[in-house]
Coordinates of C-alpha atoms in Angstrom, one line a residue:
M22 CA 19.4 3.6 -34.8
S23 CA 16.2 2.2 -36.3
L24 CA 13.2 2.2 -34.0
R25 CA 9.7 1.4 -35.1
L26 CA 6.5 2.0 -33.1
L27 CA 3.4 0.3 -34.4
V28 CA -0.1 0.9 -33.1
P29 CA -3.5 -0.3 -34.4
L30 CA -4.7 3.2 -35.0
F31 CA -1.6 4.6 -36.6
A32 CA 2.0 3.5 -37.4
L33 CA 5.1 5.3 -36.1
L34 CA 8.4 4.8 -37.9
L35 CA 11.7 6.2 -36.5
Y36 CA 14.6 6.3 -38.9
A37 CA 17.9 8.1 -39.2
C38 CA 17.7 11.4 -40.9
G39 CA 21.2 12.7 -40.7
G40 CA 22.8 15.1 -38.2
G41 CA 23.2 13.8 -34.7
G42 CA 25.7 15.0 -32.1
N43 CA 23.2 14.7 -29.2
V44 CA 24.6 13.3 -25.9
G45 CA 22.6 10.1 -25.0
G46 CA 20.4 10.3 -28.1
E47 CA 20.2 10.7 -31.9
D48 CA 18.0 12.8 -34.2
R49 CA 15.3 10.7 -35.6
G50 CA 12.3 11.1 -37.8
I51 CA 8.9 9.8 -36.7
V52 CA 6.3 9.2 -39.4
L53 CA 2.7 8.5 -38.4
K54 CA 0.0 7.3 -40.7
L55 CA -3.5 7.7 -39.2
S56 CA -5.7 4.7 -39.9
E57 CA -8.1 5.2 -42.7
V58 CA -10.9 3.5 -40.7
S59 CA -10.5 5.7 -37.7
Q60 CA -12.9 8.5 -36.8
G61 CA -11.6 12.0 -37.5
P62 CA -10.7 14.7 -37.8
Y63 CA -8.3 15.0 -34.8
S64 CA -7.1 18.3 -33.3
R65 CA -3.7 17.2 -32.0
L66 CA -1.2 14.3 -31.7
I67 CA 1.3 14.2 -28.9
L68 CA 4.3 11.9 -28.5
R69 CA 6.2 11.8 -25.2
I70 CA 9.4 10.0 -24.3
S71 CA 10.4 9.8 -20.6
G72 CA 13.3 8.4 -18.6
K73 CA 14.8 8.5 -15.2
D74 CA 17.7 10.7 -16.1
F75 CA 16.0 13.4 -18.2
E76 CA 12.9 15.5 -18.3
P77 CA 10.1 14.1 -20.6
L78 CA 10.5 15.0 -24.3
T79 CA 7.2 16.0 -25.7
Y80 CA 6.4 16.5 -29.4
S81 CA 3.1 17.8 -30.7
K82 CA 1.4 18.1 -34.1
E83 CA -1.6 20.3 -34.4
G84 CA -4.6 19.5 -36.5
P85 CA -6.8 19.2 -38.2
L86 CA -5.4 15.7 -38.8
Q87 CA -7.4 13.4 -41.1
P88 CA -7.7 9.6 -41.3
G89 CA -5.1 8.3 -43.7
Q90 CA -2.8 11.3 -43.2
R91 CA 0.9 11.0 -42.7
V92 CA 2.4 13.0 -39.8
V93 CA 6.2 13.6 -39.5
F94 CA 8.1 14.5 -36.3
N95 CA 11.8 15.3 -36.0
V96 CA 12.8 14.2 -32.5
S97 CA 15.8 13.3 -30.3
V98 CA 15.5 9.7 -29.0
P99 CA 17.6 9.0 -25.9
Q100 CA 19.0 5.5 -25.9
G101 CA 19.0 3.7 -22.5
S102 CA 17.0 1.5 -20.2
E103 CA 13.4 1.7 -19.1
R104 CA 12.2 4.4 -21.5
L105 CA 8.5 5.3 -21.4
I106 CA 7.0 6.1 -24.8
E107 CA 3.5 7.5 -24.9
A108 CA 1.1 8.7 -27.7
I109 CA -2.1 10.6 -27.1
L110 CA -4.6 11.5 -29.9
Y111 CA -7.1 14.3 -29.3
D112 CA -10.5 14.7 -31.0
K113 CA -11.7 17.9 -32.6
D114 CA -13.0 19.2 -29.2
G115 CA -9.5 18.8 -27.6
K116 CA -10.3 15.7 -25.6
P117 CA -7.9 12.7 -25.5
V118 CA -9.7 9.9 -27.2
Y119 CA -6.9 7.4 -27.7
Y120 CA -3.8 6.5 -25.6
A121 CA -0.9 4.1 -25.9
Y122 CA 2.3 3.5 -24.0
V123 CA 5.1 1.1 -23.7
V124 CA 8.2 0.8 -21.5
L125 CA 11.4 -0.6 -23.1
D126 CA 15.1 -0.4 -23.3
L127 CA 15.9 1.7 -26.4
T128 CA 18.7 0.1 -28.5
P129 CA 19.7 0.7 -32.1
D130 CA 17.6 -2.3 -33.2
A131 CA 14.6 -1.7 -31.0
H132 CA 11.2 -2.7 -32.4
V133 CA 8.1 -1.4 -30.5
V134 CA 4.4 -2.2 -30.7
L135 CA 2.0 0.2 -29.0
E136 CA -1.5 -1.0 -28.4
L137 CA -3.7 2.1 -28.7
K138 CA -6.9 2.0 -26.7
P139 CA -9.9 4.3 -26.3
T140 CA -9.6 6.4 -23.2
G141 CA -13.2 6.2 -22.0
G142 CA -13.7 4.6 -18.6
S143 CA -14.7 5.1 -14.9
A144 CA -12.2 5.9 -12.1
E145 CA -13.9 4.3 -9.1
V146 CA -12.6 5.7 -5.7
F147 CA -13.4 4.0 -2.4
E148 CA -12.5 5.2 1.1
G149 CA -11.6 2.3 3.4
F150 CA -13.4 2.5 6.7
S151 CA -13.1 0.0 9.5
D152 CA -16.3 -1.9 8.5
Q153 CA -16.6 -1.4 4.7
M154 CA -15.4 0.6 1.7
V155 CA -17.6 3.5 0.5
K156 CA -17.5 5.2 -2.9
I157 CA -16.5 8.8 -2.6
G158 CA -16.3 11.8 -5.0
G159 CA -13.5 14.2 -5.7
R160 CA -10.9 14.9 -8.3
V161 CA -8.7 12.1 -9.8
F162 CA -5.4 12.7 -11.6
V163 CA -4.5 10.5 -14.6
L164 CA -0.8 9.9 -14.7
S165 CA 1.9 8.3 -16.8
E166 CA 3.3 5.0 -15.5
D167 CA 6.3 6.6 -13.9
L168 CA 3.9 8.8 -11.9
Y169 CA 5.6 12.0 -13.2
S170 CA 3.4 13.4 -16.0
T171 CA -0.2 14.4 -15.3
N172 CA -2.2 13.8 -18.5
W173 CA -5.8 14.6 -17.3
Q174 CA -8.1 15.2 -14.4
L175 CA -11.6 13.9 -13.9
D176 CA -14.4 13.5 -11.4
A177 CA -14.4 10.2 -9.4
N178 CA -17.0 7.6 -10.3
T179 CA -18.1 9.2 -13.5
R180 CA -17.4 8.0 -17.0
D181 CA -14.7 10.2 -18.4
L182 CA -11.3 10.1 -20.2
L183 CA -8.4 8.0 -18.8
P184 CA -5.3 8.8 -21.0
G185 CA -2.7 7.3 -18.7
A186 CA -1.5 4.2 -16.8
Y187 CA -2.2 5.3 -13.2
L188 CA -4.8 7.1 -11.1
A189 CA -4.0 9.3 -8.1
Y190 CA -6.2 10.8 -5.4
I191 CA -5.3 13.2 -2.7
T192 CA -6.8 13.2 0.8
P193 CA -5.8 15.0 4.0
K194 CA -3.6 12.0 4.8
G195 CA -1.6 12.0 1.5
V196 CA -1.8 10.7 -2.1
F197 CA -2.9 7.2 -3.2
Y198 CA -2.1 5.6 -6.5
A199 CA -3.6 2.6 -8.4
P200 CA -3.3 1.4 -12.0
V201 CA -6.0 2.5 -14.4
G202 CA -8.7 -0.2 -14.4
E203 CA -8.2 -1.2 -10.8
R204 CA -10.1 0.0 -7.7
L205 CA -8.5 3.0 -6.1
V206 CA -8.8 2.7 -2.3
V207 CA -7.8 5.6 -0.1
E208 CA -7.6 6.7 3.5
S209 CA -8.4 10.0 4.9
L210 CA -8.1 11.7 8.3
Y211 CA -10.8 12.9 10.7
T212 CA -10.6 15.3 13.6
L213 CA -12.1 14.3 17.0
N214 CA -13.5 17.0 19.2
L215 CA -12.8 15.4 22.6
Q216 CA -14.1 17.6 25.5
D217 CA -13.1 17.6 29.1
A218 CA -10.9 14.5 29.0
P219 CA -9.5 13.5 32.4
A220 CA -5.8 14.1 32.9
D221 CA -3.2 11.2 32.4
V222 CA -5.6 9.1 30.3
E223 CA -4.1 6.9 27.5
L224 CA -6.5 6.3 24.6
F225 CA -7.0 3.2 22.5
G226 CA -9.4 2.4 19.6
S227 CA -9.9 5.0 16.9
V228 CA -7.1 7.0 18.4
E229 CA -4.0 5.8 20.3
G230 CA -2.1 8.2 22.5
P231 CA -2.7 10.7 25.3
A232 CA -6.2 12.2 25.6
Q233 CA -5.1 15.7 25.0
G234 CA -4.4 18.2 22.2
N235 CA -5.8 17.7 18.7
L236 CA -6.9 14.1 18.0
T237 CA -6.9 12.7 14.5
A238 CA -8.2 9.3 13.4
S239 CA -7.5 7.6 10.1
S240 CA -10.6 6.4 8.2
S241 CA -9.4 2.7 8.7
R242 CA -10.1 3.3 12.4
V243 CA -13.5 5.0 11.9
A244 CA -16.8 3.3 11.0
S245 CA -18.5 4.2 7.7
D246 CA -21.3 6.0 9.6
K247 CA -18.5 8.3 11.0
R248 CA -18.7 6.8 14.5
V249 CA -15.7 6.0 16.6
A250 CA -14.7 3.8 19.5
L251 CA -12.4 5.2 22.3
V252 CA -11.3 3.5 25.5
G253 CA -9.1 5.4 28.0
F254 CA -6.9 3.9 30.7
G255 CA -6.1 6.0 33.8
D256 CA -7.7 6.1 37.2
G257 CA -10.2 3.5 36.0
L258 CA -11.6 3.0 32.5
Y259 CA -13.1 5.8 30.4
Y260 CA -15.0 5.2 27.1
A261 CA -16.9 6.7 24.2
V262 CA -18.1 3.9 21.9
G263 CA -20.4 4.7 19.0
S264 CA -19.9 8.4 19.3
S265 CA -20.4 10.5 16.2
L266 CA -17.6 12.6 14.8
E267 CA -20.1 15.3 14.0
Q268 CA -20.7 16.1 17.7
P269 CA -18.3 16.9 20.5
I270 CA -17.2 13.7 22.3
S271 CA -17.2 13.2 26.0
L272 CA -15.7 10.2 27.8
S273 CA -18.0 8.2 30.2
G274 CA -16.5 6.8 33.4
P275 CA -14.5 6.0 35.3
T276 CA -15.6 2.4 35.6
C277 CA -14.0 -0.9 36.9
R278 CA -12.5 0.8 39.9
S279 CA -14.3 -1.5 42.4
G280 CA -15.3 -4.2 39.8
S281 CA -19.0 -4.0 40.8
E282 CA -20.1 -1.3 38.3
P283 CA -22.8 -2.3 35.8
D284 CA -20.6 -1.5 32.9
C285 CA -17.7 -3.6 34.2
G286 CA -17.5 -7.3 33.4
K287 CA -15.6 -10.3 34.6
V288 CA -14.9 -13.7 33.1
R289 CA -12.7 -16.6 34.4
V290 CA -10.6 -17.9 31.6
S291 CA -8.7 -21.3 31.9
V292 CA -6.1 -22.4 29.5
Q293 CA -5.2 -26.1 28.8
G294 CA -2.2 -27.2 26.9
F295 CA 0.6 -24.8 26.1
G296 CA 1.2 -22.5 29.2
L297 CA -0.4 -19.2 28.3
D298 CA -1.9 -16.7 30.6
A299 CA -5.1 -14.7 30.0
T300 CA -3.8 -11.2 30.3
Q301 CA -6.1 -8.8 28.3
M302 CA -9.7 -8.5 27.1
L303 CA -10.2 -7.1 23.6
A304 CA -13.4 -5.7 22.1
T305 CA -14.4 -5.0 18.5
Y306 CA -16.8 -2.3 17.4
K307 CA -17.6 -2.2 13.6
G308 CA -14.2 -3.6 12.7
I309 CA -12.2 -1.5 15.3
T310 CA -10.5 -3.7 17.8
F311 CA -9.0 -2.3 21.0
P312 CA -8.2 -3.3 24.6
V313 CA -10.9 -2.9 27.3
G314 CA -9.2 -4.2 30.4
R315 CA -8.3 -7.5 32.1
P316 CA -10.5 -10.6 32.5
D317 CA -11.1 -9.7 36.1
G318 CA -12.4 -6.2 35.2
F319 CA -13.2 -4.9 31.7
L320 CA -15.6 -2.5 29.9
L321 CA -18.9 -4.3 29.3
L322 CA -21.2 -3.0 26.6
D323 CA -23.9 -4.9 24.6
L324 CA -22.7 -3.5 21.3
L325 CA -19.2 -4.9 21.6
D326 CA -17.8 -8.3 20.6
Y327 CA -15.1 -9.8 22.8
S328 CA -12.0 -11.9 22.7
V329 CA -9.3 -12.6 25.2
R330 CA -5.5 -12.3 24.6
L331 CA -3.5 -15.2 25.9
E332 CA 0.2 -14.4 26.3
R333 CA 3.5 -16.0 27.3
F334 CA 7.0 -14.6 27.3
I335 CA 9.9 -17.1 27.3
E336 CA 13.4 -15.8 28.0
S337 CA 16.4 -18.0 27.6
E338 CA 20.1 -17.7 26.9
S339 CA 19.6 -18.3 23.2
C340 CA 16.2 -16.6 22.5
N341 CA 13.4 -14.4 23.7
V342 CA 10.1 -15.7 22.5
Y343 CA 6.7 -13.8 22.7
V344 CA 3.5 -15.7 22.0
S345 CA 0.1 -14.1 21.8
V346 CA -3.1 -16.0 21.0
F347 CA -6.5 -14.5 20.5
A348 CA -9.6 -16.5 21.6
E349 CA -13.0 -15.3 20.7
L350 CA -15.7 -15.3 23.4
P351 CA -19.3 -16.3 22.7
K352 CA -22.4 -14.0 23.3
P353 CA -23.8 -13.7 25.8
L354 CA -20.5 -13.7 27.7
P355 CA -20.1 -16.7 30.0
V356 CA -19.0 -16.6 33.6
E357 CA -16.2 -19.1 32.7
H358 CA -14.5 -19.9 29.5
S359 CA -12.0 -22.7 28.7
V360 CA -9.4 -22.6 25.9
S361 CA -7.3 -25.5 24.6
I362 CA -3.9 -24.6 23.0
S363 CA -2.0 -27.1 20.8
P364 CA 1.1 -25.6 19.1
I365 CA 2.3 -26.8 15.8
P366 CA 6.1 -26.9 15.4
L367 CA 7.8 -25.9 12.1
A368 CA 11.4 -25.8 10.9
M369 CA 12.8 -23.4 8.3
D370 CA 15.8 -23.5 6.1
P371 CA 17.9 -21.3 6.2
P372 CA 18.3 -20.8 9.9
F373 CA 17.0 -17.5 11.4
Q374 CA 17.7 -15.2 14.4
N375 CA 14.6 -13.0 14.0
L376 CA 11.2 -14.4 12.9
R377 CA 7.5 -13.6 13.0
A378 CA 4.8 -16.2 12.6
Y379 CA 1.2 -15.1 12.6
S380 CA -2.4 -15.6 11.4
K381 CA -5.7 -14.0 12.3
G382 CA -5.7 -15.8 15.7
F383 CA -2.1 -15.6 16.9
S384 CA 1.3 -14.1 16.6
A385 CA 4.7 -15.5 17.7
T386 CA 7.9 -13.5 17.7
Y387 CA 11.4 -14.9 18.0
E388 CA 14.5 -12.7 18.8
C389 CA 17.5 -14.9 19.1
R390 CA 21.2 -14.5 19.7
V391 CA 22.1 -17.7 17.9
S392 CA 20.7 -19.1 14.7
R393 CA 18.0 -21.7 14.9
R394 CA 15.5 -23.4 12.5
E395 CA 12.6 -24.5 14.8
F396 CA 9.7 -22.4 15.9
L397 CA 6.1 -22.8 17.2
T398 CA 2.8 -21.8 15.5
F399 CA -0.7 -21.6 17.0
P400 CA -3.2 -21.6 14.1
K401 CA -6.8 -22.5 14.4
E402 CA -8.0 -25.5 12.5
G403 CA -7.9 -24.8 8.8
E404 CA -5.9 -21.6 9.2
S405 CA -2.8 -20.9 7.1
V406 CA 0.3 -19.4 8.7
R407 CA 2.4 -16.5 7.5
V408 CA 6.1 -16.6 8.3
E409 CA 8.5 -13.7 8.0
A410 CA 12.2 -14.0 8.8
L411 CA 14.8 -11.2 8.9
L412 CA 17.2 -12.3 6.2
D413 CA 19.7 -10.2 4.3
D414 CA 18.6 -7.1 6.0
Q415 CA 14.9 -7.4 5.1
W416 CA 11.8 -9.3 6.0
V417 CA 11.3 -12.3 3.8
G418 CA 8.0 -14.1 4.0
T419 CA 5.8 -16.9 2.7
T420 CA 2.5 -18.6 3.6
I421 CA 2.2 -22.1 4.9
Q422 CA -1.2 -23.3 3.7
N423 CA -1.6 -26.4 5.9
P424 CA 0.9 -26.2 8.7
S425 CA -0.2 -29.4 10.4
S426 CA 1.1 -31.4 7.4
V427 CA 4.3 -29.3 6.8
R428 CA 7.0 -30.0 9.4
E429 CA 9.8 -28.1 7.6
F430 CA 10.0 -25.8 4.6
K431 CA 12.6 -23.8 2.6
M432 CA 12.2 -20.1 2.5
H433 CA 12.3 -18.7 -1.1
P434 CA 15.6 -16.9 -2.2
F435 CA 14.0 -13.8 -3.7
R436 CA 15.3 -10.4 -2.3
I437 CA 15.0 -6.7 -2.7
K438 CA 18.5 -5.4 -3.5
D439 CA 19.4 -1.7 -3.7
V440 CA 17.0 1.1 -2.8
S441 CA 17.6 4.8 -3.1
L442 CA 15.6 8.0 -2.7
S443 CA 16.4 11.5 -3.9
L444 CA 14.3 14.6 -3.8
A445 CA 14.2 17.2 -6.6
R446 CA 12.3 20.4 -6.8
D447 CA 9.1 19.0 -8.2
Y448 CA 9.4 15.2 -7.7
L449 CA 10.8 12.4 -5.6
L450 CA 12.8 9.7 -7.4
F451 CA 12.5 6.2 -5.9
E452 CA 14.8 3.5 -7.3
F453 CA 15.1 -0.1 -6.4
S454 CA 16.2 -3.5 -7.8
T455 CA 15.6 -7.2 -7.0
N456 CA 17.5 -10.4 -7.6
Q457 CA 14.5 -11.8 -9.5
R458 CA 11.8 -9.9 -11.4
P459 CA 8.7 -9.9 -9.1
K460 CA 5.1 -10.3 -10.0
S461 CA 4.5 -6.8 -8.6
C462 CA 5.6 -4.5 -5.7
S463 CA 3.8 -2.0 -3.5
L464 CA 5.3 1.1 -1.9
E465 CA 4.6 3.3 1.1
L466 CA 6.4 6.6 1.7
F467 CA 5.7 8.5 4.9
S468 CA 6.9 11.3 7.1
A469 CA 5.3 13.2 10.0
N470 CA 3.1 15.3 7.7
Y471 CA 2.6 13.3 4.5
Y472 CA 1.9 9.8 3.2
A473 CA 2.1 8.3 -0.3
H474 CA 0.9 4.8 -1.2
V475 CA 1.4 3.0 -4.6
S476 CA -0.8 -0.1 -4.5
K477 CA 0.9 -1.9 -7.4
I478 CA 4.2 -1.4 -9.3
P479 CA 4.5 -3.4 -12.5
P480 CA 7.3 -6.0 -12.7
H481 CA 9.3 -4.2 -15.4
R482 CA 9.6 -0.9 -13.4
T483 CA 12.7 -0.2 -11.3
Y484 CA 12.0 3.5 -10.6
L485 CA 9.2 6.0 -9.9
K486 CA 9.3 9.8 -10.3
L487 CA 6.5 10.8 -8.0
S488 CA 5.6 14.3 -9.0
K489 CA 4.6 17.0 -6.6
L490 CA 0.8 16.8 -6.8
S491 CA 0.2 18.7 -3.5
D492 CA 1.7 21.6 -1.6
R493 CA 2.1 19.2 1.4
F494 CA 4.4 17.0 -0.6
F495 CA 7.6 15.7 1.1
E496 CA 10.0 18.4 2.0
T497 CA 12.8 16.0 3.1
I498 CA 13.6 12.4 2.3
P499 CA 10.8 10.2 3.8
C500 CA 10.7 6.8 5.3
Y501 CA 9.8 4.0 2.9
R502 CA 8.3 0.5 3.0
L503 CA 8.7 -1.5 -0.2
T504 CA 7.1 -4.9 -0.5
C505 CA 7.7 -7.1 -3.6
F506 CA 5.7 -10.3 -4.4
W507 CA 6.6 -13.6 -6.1
E508 CA 4.6 -16.8 -6.5
E509 CA 6.6 -18.3 -3.5
G510 CA 6.2 -15.3 -1.2
H511 CA 7.3 -11.7 -0.6
A512 CA 10.2 -9.6 0.6
R513 CA 9.8 -6.3 2.5
K514 CA 12.4 -3.6 3.1
E515 CA 11.8 -0.5 5.2
R516 CA 14.0 2.3 6.3
C517 CA 13.9 5.8 7.7
P518 CA 16.6 8.4 6.8
T519 CA 19.3 8.7 9.4
A520 CA 19.2 11.9 11.4
P521 CA 22.3 14.0 11.0
N522 CA 24.8 14.0 13.9

């Protein structure tokens, strides 16, 4: 087997040097010649070869290593698919100053070029709140592309060393990954100290669920100034809008029992065109949207923006169809408001039985017992429409840019194929395949106690070995949601492990 690795800073040449007898690999020599124009001396040179089916093989040469020097390794090179080869060069102070990696199928005639790059850079970390993203501090892990080997740690938002392909950041919610050079956006969890909540109240807003026990809100449902919005439905409406997480929170109310309270509003909504009913009032506070009652009685506060949900459920022998349209209301709120609805019909090939069509202003869900091609959409003027159909045991979707001019369309043929998860002592192995190489994929893993999100998986990768970066790492096989993207659209597959009988 002859395998050459070439890098701008130094050259690596693998050649047969006798012996052998290794299962899945052969003994090889690696000769490295440090560039004569590079800055030295260097304290250490590390070569690492990784694969799905074996632990990373790491080889090291200690310095001092001088520019122009030849460095020789004797290594075992496992042949096979999707091998990750990395090289890290350290300066005289023990800091990694150059890094290179490549992913390839190792064959006897493989020829490899590594582009060695300086490791300096900034790892920017942002927390995603409901109204904006905010830079945060903390520790960032620098990982290999398979997410298994940890190469370095640094402080967020400071210029430091990035000898790796991915960044990882841990929050109380879980771990978040993003490629080096891209913005790392994370979510955290916040505890709400809710005091003296009435019994049998169901909360919406920053938290959804019973108003009892320990309440936890994700940062995507909390404003950047650490304020929350809660509305509770029980014997009347209860609310705490704009309350700070740093103080105990008490619910005001009840209101909208009689309909004449000063914090209870009314609006008459009439709908022309497609037969929809105004069923629910929605309010938005700093990007958090939540229900606040019905048009004939809802929570009325000056700091809220309002919209009305228009709904219709159609049940027939062939299909159940649910349509929901959201109409924004002006400020100040009028006594009466009229909405005109004009659906746009579309037809899809192949036929479907389960379909979702949606945009910012509407959603339509079809659950059919027979296959059909036609469905209705309700976009605002100029809005695109996203369409997802359940095909081949996954949600396959595309975007219709100008639905009024597209009467029918053909859904793309790209699919996620096999997916498997297995849990080892110190990592989780996630494997998948597609019928056509995607532009990229994203992955969510989640259980009751932990969450992991990989924002972007490169197109050549078909597995990840997510190492155990936290003591709260998955103890059992988690649920997954894998989404892959092509120019023509996306495919999404999601599953939870089957509970044992």
